[in-house]
CSV table of C-alpha atoms (C1' of nucleotides) in Angstrom, one decimal:
chain,number,residue,atom,x,y,z
A,195,MET,CA,0.0,0.0,0.0
A,196,ALA,CA,2.4,2.6,-1.2
A,197,ASP,CA,1.2,3.9,-4.5
A,198,GLY,CA,2.0,7.6,-4.7
A,199,TYR,CA,-1.3,8.4,-3.1
A,200,HIS,CA,-1.0,6.3,0.0
A,201,HIS,CA,2.2,6.5,1.9
A,202,GLY,CA,2.2,2.9,3.0
A,203,ASN,CA,3.8,3.3,6.4
A,204,LEU,CA,3.0,6.8,7.5
A,205,ARG,CA,2.4,6.1,11.2
A,206,ALA,CA,5.8,4.6,11.7
A,207,ALA,CA,7.5,7.3,9.5
A,208,VAL,CA,5.9,10.1,11.5
A,209,LEU,CA,7.0,8.6,14.8
A,210,GLU,CA,10.5,8.1,13.7
A,211,ARG,CA,10.9,11.6,12.2
A,212,ALA,CA,9.1,13.2,15.2
A,213,ALA,CA,11.6,11.6,17.5
A,214,ARG,CA,14.5,12.9,15.4
A,215,VAL,CA,13.1,16.5,15.3
A,216,ILE,CA,12.5,16.5,19.0
A,217,GLU,CA,16.0,15.3,19.6
A,218,GLU,CA,17.4,18.2,17.6
A,219,LYS,CA,15.0,21.0,18.4
A,220,GLY,CA,13.1,19.9,21.5
A,221,PRO,CA,9.4,19.1,22.0
A,222,TYR,CA,8.5,22.8,21.4
A,223,GLY,CA,10.2,23.0,18.0
A,224,PHE,CA,8.3,20.0,16.8
A,225,SER,CA,5.8,21.1,14.1
A,226,LEU,CA,3.4,18.5,12.8
A,227,ARG,CA,3.0,20.4,9.6
A,228,SER,CA,6.6,20.7,8.5
A,229,LEU,CA,7.1,17.1,9.5
A,230,ALA,CA,4.3,16.1,7.1
A,231,THR,CA,5.8,18.2,4.4
A,232,ASP,CA,9.2,16.5,4.9
A,233,LEU,CA,7.6,13.1,4.5
A,234,GLY,CA,6.0,14.2,1.3
A,235,VAL,CA,2.4,14.0,2.5
A,236,SER,CA,-0.2,16.7,3.0
A,237,HIS,CA,-0.2,18.4,6.3
A,238,THR,CA,-3.3,16.7,7.6
A,239,ALA,CA,-2.4,13.2,6.7
A,240,PRO,CA,-1.0,12.3,10.2
A,241,ARG,CA,-4.3,13.2,11.8
A,242,HIS,CA,-5.8,10.0,10.5
A,243,HIS,CA,-3.2,8.0,12.6
A,244,PHE,CA,-2.8,10.2,15.6
A,245,GLY,CA,-5.8,12.5,15.9
A,246,ASP,CA,-3.9,15.6,16.8
A,247,ARG,CA,-0.5,16.8,17.6
A,248,GLN,CA,-0.8,15.5,21.2
A,249,GLY,CA,-1.6,12.1,19.8
A,250,VAL,CA,1.8,11.9,18.2
A,251,LEU,CA,3.5,12.7,21.5
A,252,ASN,CA,1.3,10.3,23.3
A,253,ALA,CA,2.2,7.6,20.9
A,254,LEU,CA,5.9,8.4,21.4
A,255,ALA,CA,5.5,8.3,25.2
A,256,THR,CA,3.6,5.0,25.0
A,257,GLU,CA,6.3,3.5,22.8
A,258,GLY,CA,8.9,4.8,25.2
A,259,PHE,CA,7.4,3.3,28.4
A,260,ALA,CA,7.0,0.0,26.6
A,261,GLU,CA,10.7,-0.1,25.7
A,262,LEU,CA,11.8,1.1,29.1
A,263,ALA,CA,9.8,-1.6,30.8
A,264,GLU,CA,11.3,-4.2,28.5
A,265,ARG,CA,14.9,-3.0,29.2
A,266,LEU,CA,14.3,-3.0,33.0
A,267,ARG,CA,12.9,-6.5,32.8
A,268,ALA,CA,15.9,-7.7,30.8
A,269,SER,CA,18.3,-6.0,33.2
A,270,ALA,CA,16.6,-7.6,36.2
A,271,GLY,CA,16.8,-11.0,34.4
A,272,ASP,CA,20.5,-10.5,34.1
A,273,GLY,CA,20.7,-10.4,37.9
A,274,GLY,CA,22.8,-7.3,38.1
A,275,GLY,CA,20.9,-5.7,41.0
A,276,PHE,CA,19.3,-2.4,41.2
A,277,LEU,CA,22.4,-0.5,40.1
A,278,GLU,CA,22.3,-2.2,36.7
A,279,SER,CA,18.6,-1.4,36.4
A,280,GLY,CA,19.6,2.2,36.9
A,281,VAL,CA,22.3,1.9,34.2
A,282,ALA,CA,19.6,0.4,31.9
A,283,TYR,CA,17.3,3.4,32.8
A,284,VAL,CA,20.0,5.9,31.9
A,285,GLY,CA,21.0,3.9,28.8
A,286,PHE,CA,17.4,4.0,27.6
A,287,ALA,CA,17.3,7.8,28.0
A,288,GLU,CA,20.6,8.1,26.1
A,289,ASP,CA,19.4,5.9,23.2
A,290,ARG,CA,15.9,7.4,23.0
A,291,PRO,CA,16.3,11.0,24.2
A,292,ALA,CA,13.1,12.2,22.5
A,293,HIS,CA,11.0,9.5,23.9
A,294,PHE,CA,12.4,10.0,27.4
A,295,THR,CA,11.8,13.8,27.2
A,296,VAL,CA,8.2,13.4,26.2
A,297,MET,CA,7.4,10.6,28.6
A,298,PHE,CA,8.1,12.7,31.6
A,299,GLU,CA,6.6,16.0,30.5
A,300,PRO,CA,2.9,15.7,31.2
A,301,SER,CA,2.0,19.1,29.8
A,302,LEU,CA,2.7,17.5,26.4
A,303,LEU,CA,0.5,14.5,26.9
A,304,ASP,CA,-3.1,13.4,27.4
A,305,LEU,CA,-2.6,11.6,30.7
A,306,ASP,CA,-6.0,9.9,30.5
A,307,ASP,CA,-5.1,7.9,27.4
A,308,ALA,CA,-5.6,4.3,28.2
A,309,GLU,CA,-2.6,2.9,26.3
A,310,LEU,CA,-0.3,5.5,27.8
A,311,VAL,CA,-1.6,4.7,31.3
A,312,ALA,CA,-1.1,1.0,30.8
A,313,ALA,CA,2.4,1.4,29.4
A,314,ARG,CA,3.5,3.7,32.2
A,315,ARG,CA,2.1,1.5,34.9
A,316,SER,CA,4.0,-1.5,33.5
A,317,ALA,CA,7.3,0.4,33.4
A,318,PHE,CA,6.8,1.7,37.0
A,319,ALA,CA,6.1,-1.8,38.2
A,320,GLU,CA,9.4,-2.9,36.8
A,321,LEU,CA,11.1,-0.1,38.6
A,322,ARG,CA,9.5,-0.9,41.9
A,323,SER,CA,10.3,-4.5,41.7
A,324,GLY,CA,14.0,-3.5,41.1
A,325,VAL,CA,14.0,-1.6,44.3
A,326,ARG,CA,12.2,-4.4,46.2
A,327,SER,CA,14.9,-6.8,45.0
A,328,LEU,CA,17.3,-4.9,47.4
A,329,GLY,CA,15.4,-6.8,50.1
A,330,GLU,CA,16.1,-6.5,53.8
A,331,GLU,CA,19.3,-4.6,53.3
A,332,VAL,CA,17.0,-1.5,53.1
A,333,THR,CA,15.4,-0.2,56.2
A,334,ASP,CA,13.4,2.7,54.6
A,335,GLU,CA,12.0,1.3,51.5
A,336,PRO,CA,10.0,4.4,50.3
A,337,ALA,CA,13.2,6.5,50.7
A,338,ALA,CA,15.2,3.9,48.8
A,339,MET,CA,12.6,3.9,46.0
A,340,VAL,CA,12.6,7.6,45.6
A,341,ALA,CA,16.4,7.9,46.0
A,342,GLY,CA,17.1,5.2,43.5
A,343,TRP,CA,14.7,6.4,40.9
A,344,SER,CA,15.6,10.1,41.4
A,345,ILE,CA,19.4,9.6,41.1
A,346,VAL,CA,19.1,7.8,37.8
A,347,HIS,CA,16.4,10.1,36.5
A,348,GLY,CA,18.5,13.0,37.6
A,349,ILE,CA,21.5,11.8,35.8
A,350,ALA,CA,19.5,11.0,32.6
A,351,THR,CA,17.8,14.4,32.7
A,352,LEU,CA,20.9,16.4,33.3
A,353,ALA,CA,22.8,14.5,30.7
A,354,LEU,CA,20.1,14.8,28.0
A,355,THR,CA,19.6,18.6,28.6
A,356,GLY,CA,23.4,19.1,28.3
A,357,ASN,CA,23.6,20.5,31.8
A,358,LEU,CA,26.1,17.9,32.8
A,359,ASP,CA,28.4,19.3,30.2
A,360,ARG,CA,27.6,23.0,30.7
A,361,SER,CA,28.2,22.7,34.5
A,362,GLY,CA,31.6,21.2,33.9
A,363,ALA,CA,30.6,18.1,35.9
A,364,ARG,CA,31.2,15.8,33.0
A,365,ASP,CA,34.7,16.9,32.4
A,366,LEU,CA,35.6,15.6,35.9
A,367,PHE,CA,35.1,12.1,34.5
A,368,GLU,CA,37.7,12.6,31.7
A,369,GLY,CA,35.7,11.2,28.9
A,370,ALA,CA,34.1,8.3,30.6
A,371,ASP,CA,30.8,7.2,29.0
A,372,LEU,CA,27.5,7.7,30.7
A,373,SER,CA,27.1,4.2,32.0
A,374,THR,CA,30.4,4.5,33.8
A,375,ILE,CA,29.4,7.9,35.2
A,376,THR,CA,26.1,6.3,36.3
A,377,ARG,CA,27.9,3.3,38.0
A,378,ARG,CA,30.3,5.5,39.9
A,379,SER,CA,27.7,8.0,41.0
A,380,ALA,CA,24.6,5.9,41.7
A,381,GLY,CA,27.0,3.3,43.1
A,382,LEU,CA,27.5,5.7,46.1
A,383,LEU,CA,23.8,4.9,46.9
A,384,PHE,CA,23.5,1.2,46.3
A,385,GLY,CA,27.0,0.1,45.5
A,386,PRO,CA,27.8,-3.4,44.1
A,387,SER,CA,29.3,-4.2,47.5
A,388,GLY,CA,26.0,-3.5,49.3
A,389,PRO,CA,24.1,-0.4,50.3
A,390,PRO,CA,25.0,1.8,53.2
A,391,GLU,CA,22.8,1.3,56.3
A,392,SER,CA,20.2,4.0,56.7
A,393,GLU,CA,20.9,5.5,60.1
A,394,GLY,CA,18.1,6.9,62.3
B,174,MET,CA,4.7,56.0,34.3
B,175,ALA,CA,1.3,54.4,34.2
B,176,ASP,CA,-1.0,56.6,32.3
B,177,GLY,CA,-3.3,54.4,30.3
B,178,TYR,CA,-0.9,54.3,27.4
B,179,HIS,CA,2.2,53.1,29.2
B,180,HIS,CA,1.7,50.2,31.5
B,181,GLY,CA,4.3,51.3,34.0
B,182,ASN,CA,5.7,47.9,35.0
B,183,LEU,CA,5.2,45.7,32.0
B,184,ARG,CA,8.5,43.8,32.2
B,185,ALA,CA,7.8,42.5,35.7
B,186,ALA,CA,4.1,41.9,34.9
B,187,VAL,CA,5.0,39.8,31.9
B,188,LEU,CA,7.5,37.7,33.8
B,189,GLU,CA,5.1,37.1,36.7
B,190,ARG,CA,2.2,36.1,34.4
B,191,ALA,CA,4.5,34.0,32.1
B,192,ALA,CA,5.6,32.0,35.2
B,193,ARG,CA,2.0,31.4,36.2
B,194,VAL,CA,0.9,30.3,32.7
B,195,ILE,CA,3.9,28.0,32.4
B,196,GLU,CA,3.0,26.5,35.8
B,197,GLU,CA,-0.4,25.7,34.6
B,198,LYS,CA,0.0,24.8,31.0
B,199,GLY,CA,3.7,24.2,30.5
B,200,PRO,CA,6.1,26.1,28.3
B,201,TYR,CA,4.3,25.0,25.2
B,202,GLY,CA,1.0,26.5,26.3
B,203,PHE,CA,2.7,29.8,26.9
B,204,SER,CA,1.6,32.3,24.3
B,205,LEU,CA,3.2,35.7,24.2
B,206,ARG,CA,0.2,37.1,22.5
B,207,SER,CA,-2.6,36.0,24.8
B,208,LEU,CA,-0.4,37.0,27.7
B,209,ALA,CA,-0.1,40.5,26.4
B,210,THR,CA,-3.9,40.6,25.8
B,211,ASP,CA,-4.5,39.5,29.4
B,212,LEU,CA,-2.3,42.2,30.6
B,213,GLY,CA,-4.2,44.8,28.6
B,214,VAL,CA,-1.4,45.7,26.2
B,215,SER,CA,-1.0,45.2,22.5
B,216,HIS,CA,0.6,41.9,21.4
B,217,THR,CA,3.9,43.5,20.5
B,218,ALA,CA,4.4,45.5,23.6
B,219,PRO,CA,6.6,42.9,25.4
B,220,ARG,CA,9.0,43.0,22.5
B,221,HIS,CA,10.4,46.2,23.8
B,222,HIS,CA,11.5,44.5,27.0
B,223,PHE,CA,12.4,41.1,25.8
B,224,GLY,CA,13.0,41.1,22.1
B,225,ASP,CA,11.2,37.9,21.3
B,226,ARG,CA,9.5,35.0,23.0
B,227,GLN,CA,12.7,33.3,23.8
B,228,GLY,CA,13.8,36.5,25.5
B,229,VAL,CA,11.0,36.1,28.0
B,230,LEU,CA,12.1,32.6,28.8
B,231,ASN,CA,15.7,33.6,29.0
B,232,ALA,CA,14.8,36.3,31.5
B,233,LEU,CA,12.8,33.8,33.6
B,234,ALA,CA,15.8,31.4,33.5
B,235,THR,CA,18.2,34.1,34.5
B,236,GLU,CA,16.0,35.2,37.3
B,237,GLY,CA,15.7,31.6,38.4
B,238,PHE,CA,19.4,30.9,38.5
B,239,ALA,CA,20.0,34.1,40.5
B,240,GLU,CA,17.4,33.0,43.1
B,241,LEU,CA,18.7,29.5,43.2
B,242,ALA,CA,22.3,30.7,43.8
B,243,GLU,CA,21.0,32.9,46.6
B,244,ARG,CA,19.2,30.1,48.3
B,245,LEU,CA,22.1,27.8,48.0
B,246,ARG,CA,24.4,30.5,49.5
B,247,ALA,CA,22.0,31.1,52.3
B,248,SER,CA,21.7,27.4,53.0
B,249,ALA,CA,25.5,26.9,53.1
B,250,GLY,CA,25.7,29.9,55.5
B,251,ASP,CA,23.4,28.1,57.9
B,252,GLY,CA,25.9,25.3,58.1
B,253,GLY,CA,23.5,22.5,57.3
B,254,GLY,CA,25.8,20.5,55.1
B,255,PHE,CA,25.2,19.3,51.6
B,256,LEU,CA,21.9,17.7,52.5
B,257,GLU,CA,20.4,21.0,53.5
B,258,SER,CA,21.7,22.5,50.2
B,259,GLY,CA,19.8,19.7,48.5
B,260,VAL,CA,16.7,20.5,50.4
B,261,ALA,CA,17.1,24.2,49.4
B,262,TYR,CA,17.4,23.1,45.7
B,263,VAL,CA,14.2,21.1,45.8
B,264,GLY,CA,12.5,23.8,47.8
B,265,PHE,CA,13.4,26.3,45.1
B,266,ALA,CA,11.9,24.0,42.4
B,267,GLU,CA,8.7,23.6,44.4
B,268,ASP,CA,8.4,27.4,44.9
B,269,ARG,CA,9.3,28.4,41.4
B,270,PRO,CA,8.2,25.5,39.2
B,271,ALA,CA,8.0,27.5,36.0
B,272,HIS,CA,11.5,29.0,36.5
B,273,PHE,CA,12.9,25.6,37.3
B,274,THR,CA,11.4,24.0,34.2
B,275,VAL,CA,12.7,26.7,31.9
B,276,MET,CA,16.1,26.8,33.4
B,277,PHE,CA,16.9,23.2,32.6
B,278,GLU,CA,15.3,23.0,29.2
B,279,PRO,CA,17.9,24.4,26.8
B,280,SER,CA,15.7,24.1,23.7
B,281,LEU,CA,13.7,27.0,25.1
B,282,LEU,CA,16.7,29.3,25.7
B,283,ASP,CA,19.4,31.2,24.0
B,284,LEU,CA,22.3,29.6,25.7
B,285,ASP,CA,24.7,32.3,24.5
B,286,ASP,CA,23.0,35.1,26.3
B,287,ALA,CA,25.6,36.7,28.6
B,288,GLU,CA,23.4,37.3,31.6
B,289,LEU,CA,22.0,33.8,31.5
B,290,VAL,CA,25.5,32.3,31.3
B,291,ALA,CA,26.7,34.4,34.2
B,292,ALA,CA,23.7,33.6,36.4
B,293,ARG,CA,24.0,29.9,35.7
B,294,ARG,CA,27.7,29.9,36.4
B,295,SER,CA,27.1,31.5,39.7
B,296,ALA,CA,24.5,28.9,40.7
B,297,PHE,CA,26.7,26.0,39.6
B,298,ALA,CA,29.5,27.4,41.6
B,299,GLU,CA,27.4,27.4,44.8
B,300,LEU,CA,26.4,23.8,44.1
B,301,ARG,CA,30.0,22.7,43.6
B,302,SER,CA,31.2,24.5,46.8
B,303,GLY,CA,28.4,22.6,48.6
B,304,VAL,CA,29.8,19.3,47.5
B,305,ARG,CA,33.4,20.4,48.3
B,306,SER,CA,32.3,21.1,51.8
B,307,LEU,CA,31.9,17.4,52.3
B,308,GLY,CA,35.7,17.5,52.4
B,309,GLU,CA,37.9,14.4,52.8
B,310,GLU,CA,34.9,12.2,53.7
B,311,VAL,CA,34.5,11.8,50.0
B,312,THR,CA,36.9,9.7,48.0
B,313,ASP,CA,35.4,10.1,44.6
B,314,GLU,CA,34.5,13.7,44.3
B,315,PRO,CA,33.3,13.8,40.7
B,316,ALA,CA,30.9,10.9,41.5
B,317,ALA,CA,29.8,12.7,44.7
B,318,MET,CA,29.1,15.9,42.7
B,319,VAL,CA,27.0,14.1,40.1
B,320,ALA,CA,25.3,11.9,42.6
B,321,GLY,CA,24.3,14.7,44.9
B,322,TRP,CA,23.2,17.0,42.2
B,323,SER,CA,21.3,14.2,40.3
B,324,ILE,CA,19.4,13.0,43.3
B,325,VAL,CA,18.0,16.4,44.2
B,326,HIS,CA,17.5,17.3,40.6
B,327,GLY,CA,15.7,14.0,40.1
B,328,ILE,CA,13.4,14.5,43.1
B,329,ALA,CA,12.6,18.0,42.0
B,330,THR,CA,11.9,17.0,38.4
B,331,LEU,CA,9.8,14.0,39.3
B,332,ALA,CA,7.8,15.9,41.8
B,333,LEU,CA,7.2,18.9,39.5
B,334,THR,CA,6.1,16.8,36.6
B,335,GLY,CA,3.7,14.9,38.9
B,336,ASN,CA,5.5,11.6,38.3
B,337,LEU,CA,6.1,11.1,42.0
B,338,ASP,CA,2.3,11.1,42.4
B,339,ARG,CA,1.4,9.1,39.3
B,340,SER,CA,3.9,6.4,40.2
B,341,GLY,CA,2.5,6.0,43.7
B,342,ALA,CA,5.9,6.7,45.2
B,343,ARG,CA,4.6,9.7,47.0
B,344,ASP,CA,1.8,7.8,48.7
B,345,LEU,CA,4.5,5.7,50.4
B,346,PHE,CA,5.4,8.7,52.5
B,347,GLU,CA,1.9,9.2,53.8
B,348,GLY,CA,1.5,12.9,53.2
B,349,ALA,CA,5.0,14.0,54.2
B,350,ASP,CA,6.0,17.2,52.5
B,351,LEU,CA,8.6,17.4,49.9
B,352,SER,CA,11.5,18.5,52.1
B,353,THR,CA,10.9,15.6,54.4
B,354,ILE,CA,10.9,13.2,51.4
B,355,THR,CA,14.1,14.9,50.2
B,356,ARG,CA,15.8,14.5,53.6
B,357,ARG,CA,14.8,10.8,53.9
B,358,SER,CA,15.8,10.0,50.3
B,359,ALA,CA,18.8,12.1,49.7
B,360,GLY,CA,19.8,11.3,53.3
B,361,LEU,CA,20.7,7.8,52.1
B,362,LEU,CA,23.5,9.3,50.1
B,363,PHE,CA,24.9,12.0,52.4
B,364,GLY,CA,23.1,11.5,55.7
B,365,PRO,CA,23.2,14.0,58.5
B,366,SER,CA,25.3,11.6,60.4
B,367,GLY,CA,28.0,11.5,57.7
B,368,PRO,CA,28.3,10.1,54.2
B,369,PRO,CA,28.9,6.4,53.5
B,370,GLU,CA,32.4,5.6,52.6
B,371,SER,CA,32.8,5.0,48.9
B,372,GLU,CA,34.2,1.5,48.5
B,373,GLY,CA,36.6,0.6,45.8
C,224,DC,C1',-18.3,-6.1,-9.7
C,225,DC,C1',-19.4,-3.1,-6.1
C,226,DT,C1',-19.8,-1.2,-1.7
C,227,DA,C1',-17.4,0.0,2.7
C,228,DA,C1',-13.5,1.3,5.0
C,229,DA,C1',-9.0,3.2,5.3
C,230,DT,C1',-6.0,6.6,3.8
C,231,DC,C1',-4.7,10.9,1.9
C,232,DT,C1',-5.8,15.8,-0.3
C,233,DT,C1',-8.0,20.2,-0.7
C,234,DT,C1',-9.7,24.1,1.3
C,235,DA,C1',-10.7,27.1,5.1
C,236,DC,C1',-10.2,29.4,9.6
C,237,DA,C1',-8.4,31.1,14.0
C,238,DG,C1',-4.3,31.8,16.8
C,239,DT,C1',0.7,32.8,17.1
C,240,DG,C1',5.4,35.0,16.5
C,241,DG,C1',8.0,38.5,14.2
C,242,DC,C1',8.7,42.8,11.7
C,243,DA,C1',8.1,47.7,10.1
C,244,DA,C1',6.1,52.1,10.6
C,245,DC,C1',3.7,55.1,13.5
C,246,DT,C1',2.0,57.3,18.1
C,247,DT,C1',2.4,58.8,22.8
C,248,DA,C1',4.7,60.2,26.8
C,249,DC,C1',8.6,61.5,29.4
C,250,DC,C1',13.3,63.7,30.1
C,251,DG,C1',17.4,66.5,29.8
C,252,DG,C1',19.6,70.5,27.9
C,253,DC,C1',19.2,75.0,26.4
D,44,DG,C1',9.4,77.2,28.4
D,45,DC,C1',10.3,74.4,24.8
D,46,DC,C1',12.4,71.2,21.9
D,47,DG,C1',14.5,67.1,20.3
D,48,DG,C1',15.8,62.3,21.6
D,49,DT,C1',14.4,58.1,23.6
D,50,DA,C1',11.7,54.8,25.8
D,51,DA,C1',7.2,52.5,25.7
D,52,DG,C1',3.2,51.1,23.3
D,53,DT,C1',0.0,50.5,19.0
D,54,DT,C1',-1.5,49.2,14.4
D,55,DG,C1',-1.2,46.5,10.4
D,56,DC,C1',1.0,43.0,7.9
D,57,DC,C1',2.9,38.4,6.7
D,58,DA,C1',4.2,33.6,7.2
D,59,DC,C1',3.5,29.5,9.8
D,60,DT,C1',0.9,26.3,12.8
D,61,DG,C1',-3.0,23.3,14.5
D,62,DT,C1',-7.6,21.9,13.7
D,63,DA,C1',-11.7,20.9,11.1
D,64,DA,C1',-14.9,19.6,7.3
D,65,DA,C1',-15.6,17.7,2.9
D,66,DG,C1',-13.9,15.5,-1.1
D,67,DA,C1',-10.6,12.2,-3.7
D,68,DT,C1',-8.1,7.7,-4.1
D,69,DT,C1',-7.1,3.2,-3.2
D,70,DT,C1',-7.6,-1.4,-1.1
D,71,DA,C1',-10.3,-5.2,0.8
D,72,DG,C1',-14.2,-8.3,1.1
D,73,DG,C1',-18.5,-10.2,-0.1
DNA sequence: CCTAAATCTTTACAGTGGCAACTTACCGGC
DNA sequence: GCCGGTAAGTTGCCACTGTAAAGATTTAGG
């Protein structure tokens, strides 16, 4: 179904290109119309697949949560502990920066969308089970949950927005890649040789 | 200078209202034109103070970095250690959500703007000096820098975007306020009773 | 073959950002 | 007192964007 009139695979093409545009110019530079023009279709063609602009972003976010859940599941399967789940989290952000950005910016999304809700719930469940795998070593589980999630989310966000570079913090690591930075930094929380005890 | 023709304090009024709009609808929902209409001026009036739309966001970010630097300085002066600097960081994000959002989203900004660069540099310097105050207790200073910054930045970002609520993580704290959550979570990294040793 | 559904196009409209030219008000020097 | 410069604000214009309705094109299935 690609005949000069029908594109054939417009939905996938839009998502792919949207991700690239968002990578380069951010979610606010993303124009549905210019994107359609670039793909050689009329400016309203994407509406039949996504409804409106927000629909494209919702689809990206849903796709993103699904892949994130998958990566976290795989990482847990490898038995690397929560630190490796964190590395997987940051790795996902690095590989899919546009998806990651959109996933966590609710002002871009329709939060009531059923598919999005399901995908996010699934990803969060993986995250929680990663923390729970720390077991009895942790005395304050809510704090461990927030601490673990926040530190990797923080690393991912600061890296993606270029703030790690601009602040000079990245230079301190002398060219180490992001997963190394993540291991050394997040390792201070839940190191490979066991977490610190949480003192009263 | 407020005579029915001249507004009198347009610059401040624009910044204040822009912050409120961004709080409610995000940076994408922020329209320079509707904002001007709401303030009772023509749609091009703000241009004389900010140049263009990006100029408004740059001004917000600059304002934000200045206030953040100030709060970090004050917190360091109180001698609360790095954990209290972190609480101040999250507190700033909670009090000025729009500023915080814009400050760390470079696609919204002109990163070459001299005032913005200076304000950010000043805030980052405060952050670094907070980590340095941890002194010899820390063996891997780059990692401590990134870990400390990331964990509080992560908490702030996840809280502001509502993801702490949506994930159910906030419920685990049974209504505790954000500074308490920050102390308990970030405290696992650099607790009030001293940081964990970073093991080789 | 023929109808229904899916996909894409055309056309239209309101809202937005940016620019140029013009107007109004104040301010400092004479 | 007034006069010219400057800051602040307005009007009108253009290009671009998102959204909507209605029509065109192709495929798929009975």
